[in-house]
Structures are given as C-alpha cells and as structure tokens.
C-alpha cells in the first residue's frame, strides 16, 4: 500500500529501500522521542486544566481589548508551562526578533551593559544590539555590548566570561540554538550551568535565553534552570504550526511587567491589546506543539542518518542528543543544495509546483536558497530548508507538521539528488 503511494509521488524503489533500512535502525530512538512528547503533552494539558481554559477564551476582543479573558488566560497557561511567575504572549509581537528586542530594551537602561557569553548572537539581533549600526538600536540608546566567544571545542570560556562581567553588566543573553553557525546547540543543562556561573559572580544579573527552536525538545526549559526571561517565536515550535503570528516571553513578574510596558506603553502595560480572532489558533497550536516538535525531531534525525550514511557531514550527527529541531547537512556543492531544496519544495502542501531559486537577502554576503511551502508564511515549524550559497554549501533543514510529512520531504530531497546523479546510493563517500 505505502509502496504504491511512494511510487505515485515519484519516489523510486532504490530510494525507498535505502530509507527503509535506515528507519529500521531508528526505532528505539523514536520511542524515546514519543516518551518526551507524552511528558510535554502532560505539562501543557496540566496548564490548560489548572487555568480552566474554556470556550470563552477563544472569543477574542477588539479595540482596546480590556478584560480579554482569552489573552490573559493564555499568558497564565504559558507561565505555568514554563514554570515562571508571568508571561507575555500576544499577536502584537510580530516575530522572534521582536520578542527578543522587547525583552532586551525593556530591561536595559542607558549606561547598562549587555553580555553575550556564547559568541555572536543570531543575525537579526546584530541590529537590535547595534553590533551592526541601526537607528533605534540599544547602542543608540547608550547600552553597551560585550561578547565572549566560545572556546575552540564549543564550550564556555568561563575565565573570560568572569573577566567580562563588570559593574555595568546588567543582562546576559544566551542563545540556545546554533542559528547559522557551526557551534553545537546547547542543552538546557549546559545553559543552567552557565546561568549558575554568571549569577555566582553577580547575583543581580538578569539572564535572558533565546529559546527559538528549542521548546519541548527536552523535559526542561531554560526557565527551569534559572533564566529570568525565556523568549521565542510562535511561528516556530510553540505555535504548533497553527499560530499565524506571535512571540512569547516567559519569566519573572518584574521582567515581564517591564516587557508589557515596552510592548504597549508605560502606564498601560498588559491591560490593553485586543486579541482579535487568533486566540483559538494560539491555544490549539500550543496544545499540539509537543507532538509537532516530536515529528520535526524525528525528521531531523532521519535526515541526519540518511545523509551521514551517504558520506555528508551532518550537524548534529546521526547519533548525538538533540537540543533543538535544526539539522544541517553539508552537501558540498550548489547543485546538490539546489536539488535538495527542490525536493523539499516538491513535497510541500502549498506551492509544491514552484522551483526555489537563490536570491540576495540583506545581511548575507551571498545569495540564499530557500524551500518553503507553508500554510503560515515563513513558518519554520513547517517543513522547510534553506542555506547560503557559499562554502561549505550546507542546507539547514527543519520542521514538518507531522512526522510522515517530514519523511516524505526528506525522501523527495534524496530522490532529486539521485535522479540528477548527484549521489550514489551505494557509496558512503559522496561528498
Ligand atoms: C528564528 C530565530 C530568531 C528570530 O526569529 P524571527 O521570528 O525570524 O524573527 C532568533 N534567534 C534564533 C536562534 C532563531 O532561530
């Protein structure tokens, strides 16, 4: 039955057999992921129950949005899931970068210093901070920035972090996922150790963790290990593929109050902000998120195993533990990147008929190739792949609303490479 379905989608017997063999070896690994999803599903369910979520919460408000029960209850659901005093979760937060910018600018004042002890932050934060000049950057407002790079082996440089913390240091930012860098993604445990270290040097420090792509991958979240603010995007993991916009900040009451004031206006804070008609998707997406994340993780692990067996460098590798849903595959040539992304695009439920072509994006010194055919524009919890067309010609692959869809996507990427004779399925040194 399934064999026929694969062939009707253009997947050849050779590719199917190759993938089936790999899948057979992943059974135990997948069982562990299912257990994690079950745990996190329970965590979310408990927060829904404890906060008595009801149909009223989905109604939405307009205008000022005073007394918006759905909005206020959702923020309690997030706070309880992340085990924090408070949370800010709203459609008025336009994306992950916006959520991070709110968290930073609400809690840093002129004369304060921001420290990143984990090297360069995500590209879009460079302008928020002022690493690259921009109007309205923190730098323009008199907030200075200091950075301590990771050691060669990807671990924290504790000695220099200690030296970098001074009387001006107010906030420490830690990015969990690697972004477009080659460093490993940090586990929540590692993040906890770093938080404990910086707070042992200066207890008054506020620690913010950029949690993008990390939600529900592990049992704990950064908020469980001492982060004062945990921040992410709803068009990634916690939106569950349903939220059409949004971001969240979960943290201490003191930090979150300031975030509310920064997002709306001083004196007004959390009491305004109509939720319009998006509340059902926020609740339902958050409820589904642990399962969606599990599917995406299976897809990432499957892709790592497929491409590692063919001899490509994959990060993380086929066996190591996972702390986010991102998989990078170093394909070694622009042609292979093109074929890979064309396969992912062909497997999309939306825009399957278009061919991705490289194009220039601000902030990159080369063209970028992107494959995405998503229900929510730009959503990267949905199956997607992208990569800058430059050495080492790596694609970053993520998402999949269901495991089965991620599987079809990866098989179609391999099919394209195979058809164009860019890989030999019998060789373990294709790179
Ligand atoms: C995606 C991402 C961001 C920014 O999110 P946007 O929604 O694209 O603005 C920030 N940090 C990390 C690690 C990310 O993966």
Short mmCIF file of C-alpha atoms and ligand atoms in Angstrom, two decimals:
data_model
loop_
_atom_site.label_atom_id
_atom_site.label_comp_id
_atom_site.label_asym_id
_atom_site.label_seq_id
_atom_site.Cartn_x
_atom_site.Cartn_y
_atom_site.Cartn_z
CA UNK A 1 0.00 0.00 0.00
CA UNK A 2 2.59 2.55 1.08
CA UNK A 3 4.97 1.38 -1.61
CA UNK A 4 2.44 2.32 -4.24
CA UNK A 5 1.93 5.69 -2.64
CA UNK A 6 5.67 6.36 -2.73
CA UNK A 7 5.89 5.46 -6.37
CA UNK A 8 2.90 7.68 -7.18
CA UNK A 9 4.83 10.56 -5.59
CA UNK A 10 7.83 9.78 -7.80
CA UNK A 11 9.99 8.02 -5.22
CA UNK A 12 11.91 5.14 -6.75
CA UNK A 13 12.35 1.66 -5.26
CA UNK A 14 16.05 2.24 -4.66
CA UNK A 15 15.45 5.37 -2.57
CA UNK A 16 12.61 3.69 -0.67
CA UNK A 17 14.73 0.66 0.18
CA UNK A 18 17.66 2.81 1.27
CA UNK A 19 15.39 4.84 3.58
CA UNK A 20 13.53 1.82 4.96
CA UNK A 21 16.78 0.26 6.09
CA UNK A 22 17.75 3.42 7.93
CA UNK A 23 14.36 3.70 9.58
CA UNK A 24 14.55 0.18 10.90
CA UNK A 25 17.60 1.24 12.94
CA UNK A 26 15.86 4.28 14.46
CA UNK A 27 13.06 2.53 16.29
CA UNK A 28 14.41 2.89 19.81
CA UNK A 29 15.39 6.49 19.23
CA UNK A 30 11.91 7.34 18.04
CA UNK A 31 10.37 5.65 21.07
CA UNK A 32 12.35 7.99 23.32
CA UNK A 33 11.06 10.99 21.36
CA UNK A 34 7.50 9.75 21.77
CA UNK A 35 8.03 9.50 25.52
CA UNK A 36 9.30 13.07 25.62
CA UNK A 37 6.26 14.27 23.65
CA UNK A 38 4.00 12.42 26.07
CA UNK A 39 5.70 14.11 29.02
CA UNK A 40 5.44 17.57 27.48
CA UNK A 41 1.85 16.96 26.38
CA UNK A 42 1.06 16.31 30.03
CA UNK A 43 2.80 19.51 31.07
CA UNK A 44 0.71 21.57 28.62
CA UNK A 45 -2.51 19.73 29.47
CA UNK A 46 -1.95 20.40 33.17
CA UNK A 47 -1.52 24.12 32.49
CA UNK A 48 -4.77 24.15 30.46
CA UNK A 49 -6.64 22.36 33.27
CA UNK A 50 -5.16 24.42 36.10
CA UNK A 51 -6.21 27.60 34.33
CA UNK A 52 -9.71 26.33 33.49
CA UNK A 53 -9.44 27.05 29.75
CA UNK A 54 -12.97 27.27 28.34
CA UNK A 55 -14.71 28.15 25.08
CA UNK A 56 -14.97 31.74 26.32
CA UNK A 57 -11.20 32.03 25.98
CA UNK A 58 -11.47 31.71 22.19
CA UNK A 59 -13.87 34.59 21.68
CA UNK A 60 -11.35 37.37 21.16
CA UNK A 61 -11.77 41.11 21.66
CA UNK A 62 -11.42 44.25 19.54
CA UNK A 63 -10.49 47.86 20.21
CA UNK A 64 -8.52 48.33 23.41
CA UNK A 65 -9.05 44.73 24.42
CA UNK A 66 -9.71 45.47 28.08
CA UNK A 67 -10.63 42.39 30.13
CA UNK A 68 -9.61 39.98 27.40
CA UNK A 69 -10.04 36.67 29.20
CA UNK A 70 -8.58 34.57 26.40
CA UNK A 71 -5.41 36.64 26.22
CA UNK A 72 -4.89 36.77 29.98
CA UNK A 73 -5.58 33.06 30.46
CA UNK A 74 -3.22 32.12 27.62
CA UNK A 75 -0.46 34.08 29.33
CA UNK A 76 -1.14 32.09 32.52
CA UNK A 77 -1.01 28.84 30.51
CA UNK A 78 2.40 29.79 29.14
CA UNK A 79 3.66 30.91 32.54
CA UNK A 80 2.60 27.62 34.13
CA UNK A 81 4.06 25.51 31.33
CA UNK A 82 7.39 27.31 31.61
CA UNK A 83 7.13 27.38 35.43
CA UNK A 84 7.50 31.17 35.55
CA UNK A 85 5.74 33.88 37.50
CA UNK A 86 4.43 35.57 34.38
CA UNK A 87 4.38 35.55 30.60
CA UNK A 88 3.75 37.88 27.69
CA UNK A 89 2.20 36.06 24.68
CA UNK A 90 0.45 38.14 22.05
CA UNK A 91 -0.23 38.56 18.37
CA UNK A 92 1.20 42.08 18.73
CA UNK A 93 4.65 40.52 18.98
CA UNK A 94 5.41 40.20 15.29
CA UNK A 95 8.21 37.60 15.32
CA UNK A 96 11.01 36.11 17.40
CA UNK A 97 13.34 39.04 16.82
CA UNK A 98 10.64 41.41 18.06
CA UNK A 99 10.11 39.36 21.24
CA UNK A 100 13.86 39.38 21.90
CA UNK A 101 14.08 43.12 21.19
CA UNK A 102 11.25 43.80 23.66
CA UNK A 103 12.88 41.68 26.36
CA UNK A 104 16.22 43.43 25.92
CA UNK A 105 15.06 47.03 25.53
CA UNK A 106 12.57 46.73 28.39
CA UNK A 107 15.25 45.63 30.81
CA UNK A 108 18.32 47.60 29.76
CA UNK A 109 18.73 51.31 30.50
CA UNK A 110 21.30 53.84 29.28
CA UNK A 111 24.66 53.06 30.85
CA UNK A 112 23.91 49.36 31.24
CA UNK A 113 25.94 46.68 29.51
CA UNK A 114 24.67 43.57 27.73
CA UNK A 115 26.88 40.47 27.70
CA UNK A 116 26.72 37.51 25.33
CA UNK A 117 28.94 34.77 26.81
CA UNK A 118 28.20 32.39 23.91
CA UNK A 119 29.66 34.31 20.96
CA UNK A 120 27.81 36.16 18.25
CA UNK A 121 24.02 36.24 18.55
CA UNK A 122 21.53 35.44 15.77
CA UNK A 123 21.97 37.64 12.70
CA UNK A 124 18.83 39.74 13.18
CA UNK A 125 19.90 40.67 16.71
CA UNK A 126 23.02 42.41 15.44
CA UNK A 127 20.97 45.46 14.53
CA UNK A 128 18.85 45.25 17.66
CA UNK A 129 22.01 45.41 19.76
CA UNK A 130 23.93 47.73 17.45
CA UNK A 131 26.73 45.32 16.52
CA UNK A 132 25.73 46.48 13.05
CA UNK A 133 24.62 50.11 13.26
CA UNK A 134 20.91 50.74 13.10
CA UNK A 135 18.59 53.51 14.22
CA UNK A 136 16.83 52.62 17.47
CA UNK A 137 19.47 50.03 18.37
CA UNK A 138 20.37 49.50 22.02
CA UNK A 139 23.70 51.11 21.21
CA UNK A 140 21.96 54.29 20.07
CA UNK A 141 20.21 54.39 23.47
CA UNK A 142 23.53 54.15 25.30
CA UNK A 143 23.55 50.44 26.11
CA UNK A 144 26.97 48.90 25.54
CA UNK A 145 27.65 45.35 24.41
CA UNK A 146 30.33 42.85 25.22
CA UNK A 147 30.82 39.37 23.84
CA UNK A 148 32.89 36.39 24.91
CA UNK A 149 33.39 33.79 22.20
CA UNK A 150 33.17 30.07 22.82
CA UNK A 151 36.37 28.07 23.16
CA UNK A 152 37.63 26.09 20.15
CA UNK A 153 35.78 22.98 21.30
CA UNK A 154 32.45 24.81 21.56
CA UNK A 155 32.43 25.07 25.36
CA UNK A 156 32.08 28.18 27.52
CA UNK A 157 35.16 30.31 28.19
CA UNK A 158 34.49 30.69 31.92
CA UNK A 159 37.71 32.57 32.63
CA UNK A 160 36.98 35.35 30.14
CA UNK A 161 33.28 35.41 31.00
CA UNK A 162 34.27 36.17 34.58
CA UNK A 163 36.56 38.96 33.40
CA UNK A 164 33.85 40.43 31.16
CA UNK A 165 31.31 40.85 33.97
CA UNK A 166 31.74 44.33 35.43
CA UNK A 167 29.79 46.91 37.42
CA UNK A 168 27.86 47.93 34.29
CA UNK A 169 26.83 44.41 33.25
CA UNK A 170 23.07 44.19 33.70
CA UNK A 171 21.78 41.48 31.39
CA UNK A 172 23.28 38.28 30.00
CA UNK A 173 21.88 36.85 26.76
CA UNK A 174 22.27 33.17 25.94
CA UNK A 175 21.17 31.71 22.61
CA UNK A 176 20.23 28.02 22.85
CA UNK A 177 20.12 27.09 19.15
CA UNK A 178 23.14 27.48 16.91
CA UNK A 179 21.41 29.63 14.26
CA UNK A 180 23.54 29.74 11.12
CA UNK A 181 26.74 28.98 13.00
CA UNK A 182 28.71 25.75 13.20
CA UNK A 183 28.76 25.58 17.02
CA UNK A 184 26.69 22.96 18.81
CA UNK A 185 23.26 23.84 20.20
CA UNK A 186 23.36 23.98 24.00
CA UNK A 187 21.43 21.57 26.18
CA UNK A 188 19.22 23.05 28.89
CA UNK A 189 21.61 21.51 31.42
CA UNK A 190 24.58 23.38 29.91
CA UNK A 191 22.56 26.59 29.90
CA UNK A 192 21.74 26.02 33.58
CA UNK A 193 25.42 25.65 34.41
CA UNK A 194 26.25 28.88 32.62
CA UNK A 195 23.43 30.74 34.36
CA UNK A 196 24.60 29.48 37.76
CA UNK A 197 28.13 30.61 36.94
CA UNK A 198 27.29 34.17 35.88
CA UNK A 199 24.91 34.60 38.83
CA UNK A 200 27.58 33.36 41.24
CA UNK A 201 29.76 36.23 40.05
CA UNK A 202 27.00 38.83 40.11
CA UNK A 203 23.67 37.73 41.63
CA UNK A 204 21.77 40.79 40.38
CA UNK A 205 22.26 39.84 36.71
CA UNK A 206 19.19 39.27 34.57
CA UNK A 207 19.59 36.26 32.27
CA UNK A 208 17.62 36.04 29.03
CA UNK A 209 17.61 32.87 26.92
CA UNK A 210 16.76 32.94 23.21
CA UNK A 211 14.80 29.67 23.15
CA UNK A 212 13.91 29.70 19.43
CA UNK A 213 13.54 26.15 18.05
CA UNK A 214 14.18 24.62 21.48
CA UNK A 215 10.71 24.43 23.04
CA UNK A 216 9.54 20.93 24.02
CA UNK A 217 12.66 19.19 22.70
CA UNK A 218 13.72 18.40 26.26
CA UNK A 219 11.99 17.80 29.55
CA UNK A 220 13.23 21.11 30.97
CA UNK A 221 13.16 24.60 29.52
CA UNK A 222 15.70 27.35 30.27
CA UNK A 223 13.15 28.85 32.68
CA UNK A 224 13.54 25.68 34.80
CA UNK A 225 17.26 26.30 35.26
CA UNK A 226 17.36 29.92 36.31
CA UNK A 227 16.62 32.04 33.22
CA UNK A 228 14.81 35.24 34.16
CA UNK A 229 13.33 35.52 30.67
CA UNK A 230 12.81 32.72 28.14
CA UNK A 231 11.92 34.03 24.70
CA UNK A 232 10.71 32.55 21.41
CA UNK A 233 8.60 32.82 18.28
CA UNK A 234 5.13 31.38 17.71
CA UNK A 235 5.84 30.69 14.07
CA UNK A 236 8.33 28.15 15.36
CA UNK A 237 7.78 25.37 17.93
CA UNK A 238 5.22 26.74 20.43
CA UNK A 239 2.80 27.93 17.74
CA UNK A 240 2.42 24.29 16.72
CA UNK A 241 2.05 25.35 13.08
CA UNK A 242 -1.32 26.94 13.78
CA UNK A 243 -0.47 30.33 15.28
CA UNK A 244 -0.39 32.77 12.34
CA UNK A 245 1.86 35.31 14.14
CA UNK A 246 3.30 35.99 17.57
CA UNK A 247 6.05 35.61 20.12
CA UNK A 248 6.35 34.92 23.83
CA UNK A 249 8.42 35.95 26.81
CA UNK A 250 8.07 33.85 29.98
CA UNK A 251 9.83 35.00 33.13
CA UNK A 252 9.85 36.80 36.43
CA UNK A 253 6.99 39.18 37.21
CA UNK A 254 9.42 42.09 37.42
CA UNK A 255 10.96 41.49 33.98
CA UNK A 256 7.63 40.70 32.33
CA UNK A 257 5.97 43.85 33.72
CA UNK A 258 8.66 45.91 32.06
CA UNK A 259 8.15 43.94 28.80
CA UNK A 260 4.42 44.73 28.90
CA UNK A 261 5.20 48.42 29.29
CA UNK A 262 7.72 48.33 26.49
CA UNK A 263 5.39 46.49 24.11
CA UNK A 264 2.39 48.79 24.70
CA UNK A 265 3.12 51.97 26.66
CA UNK A 266 4.37 52.98 30.09
CA UNK A 267 1.42 53.08 32.47
CA UNK A 268 -0.78 50.94 30.24
CA UNK A 269 1.10 47.68 30.18
CA UNK A 270 -0.71 44.38 29.94
CA UNK A 271 -4.26 45.71 30.19
CA UNK A 272 -4.58 46.68 26.54
CA UNK A 273 -4.08 44.60 23.41
CA UNK A 274 -7.12 43.14 21.67
CA UNK A 275 -6.59 39.52 20.72
CA UNK A 276 -8.83 39.83 17.62
CA UNK A 277 -9.62 36.38 16.28
CA UNK A 278 -6.37 34.47 16.73
CA UNK A 279 -6.85 33.01 20.20
CA UNK A 280 -8.08 29.56 19.13
CA UNK A 281 -5.00 29.04 16.97
CA UNK A 282 -2.71 30.13 19.82
CA UNK A 283 -4.29 27.70 22.28
CA UNK A 284 -4.67 24.84 19.85
CA UNK A 285 -1.19 25.31 18.39
CA UNK A 286 0.40 25.33 21.86
CA UNK A 287 -1.57 22.23 22.76
CA UNK A 288 -0.33 20.40 19.63
CA UNK A 289 3.22 21.72 19.87
CA UNK A 290 4.80 18.81 21.81
CA UNK A 291 3.58 16.37 19.14
CA UNK A 292 4.56 18.62 16.24
CA UNK A 293 8.03 19.09 17.75
CA UNK A 294 8.38 15.30 18.12
CA UNK A 295 7.58 14.85 14.41
CA UNK A 296 10.09 17.52 13.44
CA UNK A 297 12.74 15.88 15.64
CA UNK A 298 12.16 12.50 14.02
CA UNK A 299 12.53 14.16 10.63
CA UNK A 300 15.81 15.80 11.68
CA UNK A 301 17.22 12.53 12.99
CA UNK A 302 16.07 10.65 9.90
CA UNK A 303 17.72 13.24 7.63
CA UNK A 304 20.95 13.06 9.66
CA UNK A 305 21.06 9.29 9.28
CA UNK A 306 20.24 9.32 5.56
CA UNK A 307 22.84 11.91 4.63
CA UNK A 308 25.53 10.72 7.01
CA UNK A 309 25.31 7.23 5.52
CA UNK A 310 25.95 8.77 2.11
CA UNK A 311 29.10 10.43 3.45
CA UNK A 312 27.96 14.01 4.03
CA UNK A 313 28.80 15.97 7.18
CA UNK A 314 25.69 16.41 9.26
CA UNK A 315 25.29 18.58 12.38
CA UNK A 316 24.14 17.21 14.77
CA UNK A 317 25.42 13.80 13.67
CA UNK A 318 23.31 10.66 13.35
CA UNK A 319 23.58 9.60 16.98
CA UNK A 320 24.13 12.63 19.24
CA UNK A 321 21.48 14.03 21.57
CA UNK A 322 19.19 16.80 20.36
CA UNK A 323 18.52 20.21 21.88
CA UNK A 324 16.65 21.89 19.01
CA UNK A 325 14.90 20.82 15.79
CA UNK A 326 17.52 22.10 13.32
CA UNK A 327 19.51 19.76 11.11
CA UNK A 328 22.32 20.96 8.91
CA UNK A 329 23.63 18.89 6.02
CA UNK A 330 26.84 19.92 4.33
CA UNK A 331 26.26 18.97 0.71
CA UNK A 332 29.46 20.38 -0.75
CA UNK A 333 28.06 21.97 -3.91
CA UNK A 334 25.47 24.49 -5.07
CA UNK A 335 23.94 21.86 -7.42
CA UNK A 336 23.29 19.50 -4.54
CA UNK A 337 21.79 22.31 -2.44
CA UNK A 338 19.51 23.12 -5.37
CA UNK A 339 18.41 19.50 -5.76
CA UNK A 340 17.85 19.05 -2.01
CA UNK A 341 15.74 22.20 -1.70
CA UNK A 342 13.80 21.37 -4.89
CA UNK A 343 12.87 18.02 -3.35
CA UNK A 344 11.69 19.66 -0.11
CA UNK A 345 9.69 22.21 -2.11
CA UNK A 346 8.09 19.49 -4.24
CA UNK A 347 6.93 17.82 -1.02
CA UNK A 348 5.22 20.97 0.29
CA UNK A 349 1.42 21.06 0.63
CA UNK A 350 1.46 24.69 -0.59
CA UNK A 351 3.43 25.89 -3.65
CA UNK A 352 4.73 22.41 -4.46
CA UNK A 353 4.97 23.34 -8.14
CA UNK A 354 7.49 26.18 -7.76
CA UNK A 355 11.26 25.84 -8.03
CA UNK A 356 13.31 27.58 -5.34
CA UNK A 357 15.99 29.85 -6.76
CA UNK A 358 18.82 31.59 -4.87
CA UNK A 359 18.29 35.29 -4.17
CA UNK A 360 20.06 38.03 -2.19
CA UNK A 361 18.92 38.68 1.40
CA UNK A 362 20.10 41.66 3.48
CA UNK A 363 22.76 40.66 5.96
CA UNK A 364 24.32 37.95 3.80
CA UNK A 365 27.34 38.31 1.55
CA UNK A 366 25.92 35.80 -0.95
CA UNK A 367 22.64 34.51 -2.35
CA UNK A 368 20.41 32.35 -0.16
CA UNK A 369 18.34 29.37 -1.27
CA UNK A 370 15.07 28.66 0.50
CA UNK A 371 12.47 25.94 0.18
CA UNK A 372 9.19 26.55 1.95
CA UNK A 373 5.61 25.79 1.13
CA UNK A 374 3.84 26.60 4.33
CA UNK A 375 0.32 27.40 5.49
CA UNK A 376 1.75 30.22 7.62
CA UNK A 377 4.13 32.34 5.55
CA UNK A 378 7.75 31.86 6.57
CA UNK A 379 6.83 29.32 9.22
CA UNK A 380 9.79 27.14 10.03
CA UNK A 381 7.99 24.66 12.27
CA UNK A 382 6.54 23.59 8.93
CA UNK A 383 8.83 21.61 6.63
CA UNK A 384 11.46 23.98 5.28
CA UNK A 385 15.09 24.17 4.23
CA UNK A 386 17.44 27.00 3.47
CA UNK A 387 21.09 27.85 3.19
CA UNK A 388 23.52 30.48 1.96
CA UNK A 389 25.15 29.56 -1.38
CA UNK A 390 28.74 29.55 -0.16
CA UNK A 391 31.26 27.17 1.39
CA UNK A 392 30.61 24.66 2.89
CA UNK A 393 27.32 24.55 0.90
CA UNK A 394 25.23 23.46 3.85
CA UNK A 395 21.45 23.35 3.99
CA UNK A 396 19.62 23.92 7.25
CA UNK A 397 16.58 21.73 7.41
CA UNK A 398 13.78 21.92 9.95
CA UNK A 399 10.17 21.29 10.79
CA UNK A 400 7.34 19.20 9.48
CA UNK A 401 3.83 19.42 10.92
CA UNK A 402 3.74 15.63 11.02
CA UNK A 403 6.50 13.04 11.05
CA UNK A 404 5.03 11.45 7.91
CA UNK A 405 5.29 14.71 6.04
CA UNK A 406 8.89 15.25 7.16
CA UNK A 407 9.64 11.72 5.95
CA UNK A 408 8.10 12.34 2.52
CA UNK A 409 10.08 15.58 2.27
CA UNK A 410 13.42 14.01 3.08
CA UNK A 411 12.78 11.13 0.69
CA UNK A 412 11.86 13.55 -2.07
CA UNK A 413 15.06 15.52 -1.44
CA UNK A 414 17.06 12.32 -1.80
CA UNK A 415 15.08 11.33 -4.89
CA UNK A 416 16.05 14.62 -6.58
CA UNK A 417 19.73 14.14 -5.75
CA UNK A 418 19.54 10.56 -7.01
CA UNK A 419 17.73 11.43 -10.24
CA UNK A 420 20.24 14.14 -11.05
CA UNK A 421 23.08 11.70 -10.37
CA UNK A 422 24.43 13.89 -7.57
CA UNK A 423 24.58 10.96 -5.16
CA UNK A 424 25.34 7.28 -5.48
CA UNK A 425 23.17 5.35 -3.02
CA UNK A 426 25.78 2.62 -2.78
CA UNK A 427 28.59 4.96 -1.81
CA UNK A 428 29.40 6.21 1.69
CA UNK A 429 31.68 8.98 0.40
CA UNK A 430 29.55 11.16 -1.84
CA UNK A 431 30.92 14.47 -0.53
C1 LIG B 1 14.46 32.33 14.24
C2 LIG B 1 15.37 32.79 15.29
C3 LIG B 1 15.33 34.11 15.77
C4 LIG B 1 14.48 35.18 15.19
O1 LIG B 1 13.18 34.82 14.93
P1 LIG B 1 12.32 35.53 13.78
O2 LIG B 1 10.95 35.06 14.07
O3 LIG B 1 12.86 35.06 12.48
O4 LIG B 1 12.47 36.99 13.95
C5 LIG B 1 16.19 34.43 16.79
N1 LIG B 1 17.04 33.53 17.31
C6 LIG B 1 17.10 32.26 16.87
C7 LIG B 1 18.08 31.31 17.49
C8 LIG B 1 16.27 31.85 15.85
O5 LIG B 1 16.33 30.59 15.41
#
